[in-house]
Tab-separated table of C-alpha atoms and ligand atoms in Angstrom:
chain	number	residue	atom	x	y	z
S	1	UNK	CA	-2.735	-25.378	17.757
S	2	UNK	CA	-1.089	-22.910	15.695
S	3	UNK	CA	-2.633	-21.737	12.373
S	4	UNK	CA	-0.600	-22.000	9.198
S	5	UNK	CA	0.057	-18.948	7.378
S	6	UNK	CA	0.429	-18.390	3.415
S	7	UNK	CA	0.136	-15.548	1.519
S	8	UNK	CA	0.300	-15.414	-2.626
S	9	UNK	CA	1.388	-12.308	-3.746
S	10	UNK	CA	3.513	-10.025	-6.445
S	11	UNK	CA	6.646	-8.711	-6.165
S	12	UNK	CA	5.633	-5.236	-6.598
S	13	UNK	CA	1.277	-5.324	-5.317
S	14	UNK	CA	0.847	-2.398	-3.126
S	15	UNK	CA	-2.497	-4.730	-1.846
S	16	UNK	CA	-0.234	-7.323	-1.488
S	17	UNK	CA	1.908	-5.394	0.843
S	18	UNK	CA	-1.313	-3.689	2.696
S	19	UNK	CA	-1.558	-7.671	4.063
S	20	UNK	CA	2.354	-8.255	4.790
S	21	UNK	CA	2.491	-5.112	6.925
S	22	UNK	CA	-0.270	-6.106	9.091
S	23	UNK	CA	0.846	-9.779	9.654
S	24	UNK	CA	4.022	-7.863	10.161
S	25	UNK	CA	3.053	-5.877	13.100
S	26	UNK	CA	0.957	-9.262	14.724
S	27	UNK	CA	4.693	-11.222	13.851
S	28	UNK	CA	2.777	-13.622	12.397
S	29	UNK	CA	5.013	-16.304	11.245
S	30	UNK	CA	3.957	-16.500	7.325
S	31	UNK	CA	5.004	-18.297	3.911
S	32	UNK	CA	4.444	-16.265	0.531
S	33	UNK	CA	4.563	-17.059	-2.713
S	34	UNK	CA	4.476	-14.294	-5.566
S	35	UNK	CA	3.242	-15.021	-8.820
S	36	UNK	CA	3.497	-13.468	-12.130
S	37	UNK	CA	0.137	-11.571	-12.737
S	38	UNK	CA	1.120	-11.396	-16.296
S	39	UNK	CA	1.071	-15.725	-16.824
S	40	UNK	CA	-1.152	-16.902	-13.701
S	41	UNK	CA	-0.230	-20.013	-12.667
S	42	UNK	CA	-3.747	-22.297	-13.137
S	43	UNK	CA	-3.672	-22.445	-9.617
S	44	UNK	CA	-4.236	-19.171	-8.454
S	45	UNK	CA	-7.578	-18.569	-10.464
S	46	UNK	CA	-8.838	-21.677	-9.237
S	47	UNK	CA	-8.729	-20.332	-5.510
S	48	UNK	CA	-8.643	-16.430	-6.383
S	49	UNK	CA	-12.553	-15.654	-7.386
S	50	UNK	CA	-10.905	-12.069	-8.766
S	51	UNK	CA	-7.714	-13.586	-10.253
S	52	UNK	CA	-5.884	-10.969	-7.977
S	53	UNK	CA	-3.414	-11.366	-5.562
S	54	UNK	CA	-3.574	-10.802	-2.365
S	55	UNK	CA	-5.039	-14.179	-1.382
S	56	UNK	CA	-4.260	-15.522	2.296
S	57	UNK	CA	-4.645	-19.170	2.649
S	58	UNK	CA	-5.167	-19.639	6.400
S	59	UNK	CA	-4.325	-23.834	7.311
S	60	UNK	CA	-7.247	-24.805	3.886
S	61	UNK	CA	-8.995	-21.714	4.432
S	62	UNK	CA	-8.634	-19.209	1.254
S	63	UNK	CA	-8.846	-15.558	2.004
S	64	UNK	CA	-8.800	-12.631	-0.968
S	65	UNK	CA	-9.503	-9.030	-0.863
S	66	UNK	CA	-6.291	-7.347	1.336
S	67	UNK	CA	-8.881	-5.457	3.580
S	68	UNK	CA	-10.883	-8.410	4.306
S	69	UNK	CA	-7.633	-10.180	4.947
S	70	UNK	CA	-6.119	-7.265	7.296
S	71	UNK	CA	-9.560	-7.660	9.603
S	72	UNK	CA	-9.341	-11.025	9.813
S	73	UNK	CA	-5.997	-11.371	11.054
S	74	UNK	CA	-7.008	-8.067	13.205
S	75	UNK	CA	-9.928	-10.321	15.055
S	76	UNK	CA	-7.957	-13.297	15.487
S	77	UNK	CA	-4.240	-12.364	16.115
S	78	UNK	CA	-2.997	-9.813	18.725
S	79	UNK	CA	-2.250	-7.078	19.410
S	80	UNK	CA	-5.393	-5.305	18.098
S	81	UNK	CA	-4.648	-2.927	14.888
S	82	UNK	CA	-8.013	-0.901	15.386
S	83	UNK	CA	-8.639	0.878	17.732
S	84	UNK	CA	-10.939	0.006	21.164
S	85	UNK	CA	-13.275	2.606	20.926
S	86	UNK	CA	-16.323	1.701	18.160
S	87	UNK	CA	-16.925	5.056	17.330
S	88	UNK	CA	-13.085	5.467	16.468
S	89	UNK	CA	-12.592	2.054	14.706
S	90	UNK	CA	-15.642	3.231	12.626
S	91	UNK	CA	-13.770	6.067	11.554
S	92	UNK	CA	-10.810	3.864	10.899
S	93	UNK	CA	-12.924	1.597	8.846
S	94	UNK	CA	-14.214	4.864	6.713
S	95	UNK	CA	-10.310	6.156	6.083
S	96	UNK	CA	-9.520	2.484	4.874
S	97	UNK	CA	-11.901	2.696	2.925
S	98	UNK	CA	-10.941	5.988	1.340
S	99	UNK	CA	-7.513	3.773	0.771
S	100	UNK	CA	-8.515	2.573	-3.593
S	101	UNK	CA	-9.522	6.478	-4.352
S	102	UNK	CA	-5.992	7.718	-2.678
S	103	UNK	CA	-4.829	5.308	-4.456
S	104	UNK	CA	-6.230	6.028	-8.005
S	105	UNK	CA	-5.543	9.436	-7.199
S	106	UNK	CA	-1.833	9.320	-6.578
S	107	UNK	CA	-1.490	6.992	-10.025
S	108	UNK	CA	-2.657	9.265	-11.879
S	109	UNK	CA	0.673	11.464	-11.328
S	110	UNK	CA	3.015	8.448	-10.722
S	111	UNK	CA	1.670	6.747	-13.935
S	112	UNK	CA	0.882	9.144	-15.788
S	113	UNK	CA	2.877	8.463	-19.630
S	114	UNK	CA	3.316	12.358	-20.252
S	115	UNK	CA	4.497	15.080	-18.418
S	116	UNK	CA	1.349	16.905	-19.726
S	117	UNK	CA	-0.894	14.012	-18.590
S	118	UNK	CA	1.066	14.384	-14.743
S	119	UNK	CA	0.690	17.557	-14.039
S	120	UNK	CA	-3.198	17.095	-15.109
S	121	UNK	CA	-3.229	14.580	-12.319
S	122	UNK	CA	-2.336	17.361	-10.109
S	123	UNK	CA	-5.419	17.951	-8.915
S	124	UNK	CA	-6.410	14.616	-7.901
S	125	UNK	CA	-3.622	13.876	-6.077
S	126	UNK	CA	-3.523	17.495	-4.266
S	127	UNK	CA	-7.532	16.487	-3.810
S	128	UNK	CA	-6.845	13.097	-2.271
S	129	UNK	CA	-4.272	14.077	-0.287
S	130	UNK	CA	-5.657	17.519	0.801
S	131	UNK	CA	-8.462	14.807	2.532
S	132	UNK	CA	-6.275	12.723	4.463
S	133	UNK	CA	-3.814	16.385	5.458
S	134	UNK	CA	-7.944	17.566	7.311
S	135	UNK	CA	-8.221	13.527	8.821
S	136	UNK	CA	-4.502	14.105	10.513
S	137	UNK	CA	-5.516	17.451	11.723
S	138	UNK	CA	-9.072	17.092	12.640
S	139	UNK	CA	-10.043	13.511	12.650
S	140	UNK	CA	-6.927	11.816	14.283
S	141	UNK	CA	-6.733	13.805	17.188
S	142	UNK	CA	-3.521	12.515	18.502
S	143	UNK	CA	-0.123	14.195	17.390
S	144	UNK	CA	0.697	11.079	15.483
S	145	UNK	CA	2.914	9.846	14.243
S	146	UNK	CA	1.117	7.124	13.349
S	147	UNK	CA	-3.458	7.415	12.126
S	148	UNK	CA	-4.275	6.111	16.206
S	149	UNK	CA	-1.183	7.605	17.908
S	150	UNK	CA	2.373	5.564	18.786
S	151	UNK	CA	1.349	2.738	17.215
S	152	UNK	CA	0.960	1.415	14.082
S	153	UNK	CA	-2.975	0.504	13.251
S	154	UNK	CA	-4.786	-0.742	10.122
S	155	UNK	CA	-4.897	2.535	8.450
S	156	UNK	CA	-1.243	2.832	8.522
S	157	UNK	CA	-1.164	-0.507	6.896
S	158	UNK	CA	-3.167	0.642	4.496
S	159	UNK	CA	-1.599	3.416	3.261
S	160	UNK	CA	2.183	3.077	3.766
S	161	UNK	CA	2.067	1.362	0.411
S	162	UNK	CA	0.459	4.290	-1.490
S	163	UNK	CA	2.410	6.603	0.124
S	164	UNK	CA	5.855	4.970	-0.166
S	165	UNK	CA	5.106	4.601	-4.002
S	166	UNK	CA	4.284	8.114	-4.120
S	167	UNK	CA	8.187	9.179	-2.049
S	168	UNK	CA	9.416	6.969	-4.529
S	169	UNK	CA	7.898	9.027	-7.840
S	170	UNK	CA	8.385	12.477	-5.561
S	171	UNK	CA	12.161	12.394	-5.730
S	172	UNK	CA	12.410	12.361	-9.555
S	173	UNK	CA	9.079	13.981	-10.630
S	174	UNK	CA	9.428	16.926	-7.579
S	175	UNK	CA	6.255	17.892	-8.069
S	176	UNK	CA	5.733	19.792	-4.417
S	177	UNK	CA	2.847	18.257	-3.849
S	178	UNK	CA	3.202	17.137	-0.479
S	179	UNK	CA	4.974	20.858	0.406
S	180	UNK	CA	1.314	21.818	0.946
S	181	UNK	CA	0.664	18.820	3.580
S	182	UNK	CA	2.743	18.723	6.868
S	183	UNK	CA	0.727	16.237	8.037
S	184	UNK	CA	0.794	14.163	5.590
S	185	UNK	CA	4.320	14.450	4.912
S	186	UNK	CA	4.994	13.436	8.991
S	187	UNK	CA	3.272	10.449	8.490
S	188	UNK	CA	4.648	9.636	5.550
S	189	UNK	CA	8.242	9.419	7.147
S	190	UNK	CA	7.412	7.900	9.700
S	191	UNK	CA	5.530	4.838	8.019
S	192	UNK	CA	9.099	5.139	5.570
S	193	UNK	CA	11.150	4.710	9.153
S	194	UNK	CA	8.822	1.513	10.743
S	195	UNK	CA	10.492	-2.089	10.339
S	196	UNK	CA	7.217	-3.826	9.637
S	197	UNK	CA	6.678	-1.576	6.955
S	198	UNK	CA	9.972	-1.246	5.975
S	199	UNK	CA	10.359	-5.100	5.849
S	200	UNK	CA	6.558	-5.322	3.618
S	201	UNK	CA	8.395	-5.254	0.264
S	202	UNK	CA	9.886	-8.642	-1.813
S	203	UNK	CA	13.291	-8.235	-1.434
S	204	UNK	CA	13.903	-7.374	-5.238
S	205	UNK	CA	11.082	-4.527	-4.601
S	206	UNK	CA	13.612	-1.860	-6.276
S	207	UNK	CA	14.458	-3.554	-9.506
S	208	UNK	CA	10.401	-4.961	-9.688
S	209	UNK	CA	9.271	-2.057	-9.771
S	210	UNK	CA	11.238	-0.546	-11.996
S	211	UNK	CA	10.012	-2.858	-14.825
S	212	UNK	CA	6.793	-2.185	-13.817
S	213	UNK	CA	7.130	1.442	-14.028
S	214	UNK	CA	9.395	0.866	-17.632
S	215	UNK	CA	6.257	-1.405	-19.077
S	216	UNK	CA	3.474	1.023	-18.112
S	217	UNK	CA	5.502	3.459	-20.281
S	218	UNK	CA	5.364	6.237	-17.631
S	219	UNK	CA	6.975	9.687	-17.605
S	220	UNK	CA	9.000	8.883	-14.366
S	221	UNK	CA	10.283	6.130	-15.713
S	222	UNK	CA	11.461	8.568	-19.128
S	223	UNK	CA	12.754	10.636	-16.244
S	224	UNK	CA	14.426	7.898	-14.225
S	225	UNK	CA	16.421	6.530	-17.677
S	226	UNK	CA	17.184	10.921	-18.698
S	227	UNK	CA	18.388	10.508	-14.996
S	228	UNK	CA	20.499	7.630	-15.302
S	229	UNK	CA	21.985	8.627	-18.980
S	230	UNK	CA	22.734	12.228	-18.166
S	231	UNK	CA	24.542	10.237	-14.054
S	232	UNK	CA	27.143	8.341	-16.803
B	301	GSH	N1	-8.708	-4.725	-4.270
B	301	GSH	C1	-8.348	-5.659	-3.684
B	301	GSH	C2	-7.404	-5.242	-5.103
B	301	GSH	C3	-5.992	-6.648	-5.510
B	301	GSH	C4	-5.187	-6.361	-6.424
B	301	GSH	O1	-5.326	-4.976	-8.021
B	301	GSH	N2	-4.160	-6.788	-7.330
B	301	GSH	C5	-3.743	-6.651	-8.473
B	301	GSH	C6	-2.365	-6.484	-7.978
B	301	GSH	S1	-1.399	-5.296	-7.274
B	301	GSH	C7	-4.308	-8.192	-9.281
B	301	GSH	O2	-3.861	-9.226	-8.761
B	301	GSH	N3	-4.270	-7.736	-10.368
B	301	GSH	C8	-4.325	-8.571	-11.364
B	301	GSH	C9	-4.985	-9.005	-12.326
B	301	GSH	O3	-5.973	-7.525	-12.146
B	301	GSH	O4	-5.891	-9.745	-13.240
B	301	GSH	C10	-7.860	-5.595	-2.801
B	301	GSH	O5	-7.666	-4.736	-1.934
B	301	GSH	O6	-6.888	-7.065	-2.555
């Protein structure tokens, strides 16, 4: 019998989005429940060991951690989103291991609380982007547009949510950070046009993400507000 998949997420979580991209790419039908992480329901705390999302219920089994969820899906549902070649697969996994470091480096710019903090964050973001640029130039061994060539991989699923948030920020902050990294820019552009990625956010993502930026009192939010006021 076909398994049932029930994803527990929050509206703006990039790690949840990574799991959604993997499920969309595998065309797995799934139910999704979004929770408010500022008021976590008891049932989430009962099933999620760290009290975090995503959680994926597969029939009655509970999986947590977005990478573990993506790997489980890849082992059980075709098509494979990891390369068949074990060396390439190991390298892909190594690059997915870098996603949290990448996320925190870009976060220093996206979620900075002041202009100065955003400028200080540039160095870390630039370092992280240069590592990826090098990976795309040397290790990828193909012309893209995705990490493994013309089909989406779990590396793409891992990075897309963070590249998306960086793109949203960049439209306002205009740091020009991507100018030095043309391969990352082209990769990001391809991912943002991919249907699985486009369909991976909650319907109210834009609004919820802005509320998130506002709640975190980010410099980015202050610019968004100022731009809106100037346009009126
Ligand atoms: N390493 C985890 C990170 C998940 C994570 O940080 N989720 C956040 C939302 S984006 C969360 O649930 N935060 C609630 C909390 O920390 O209490 C994964 O990849 O699944």
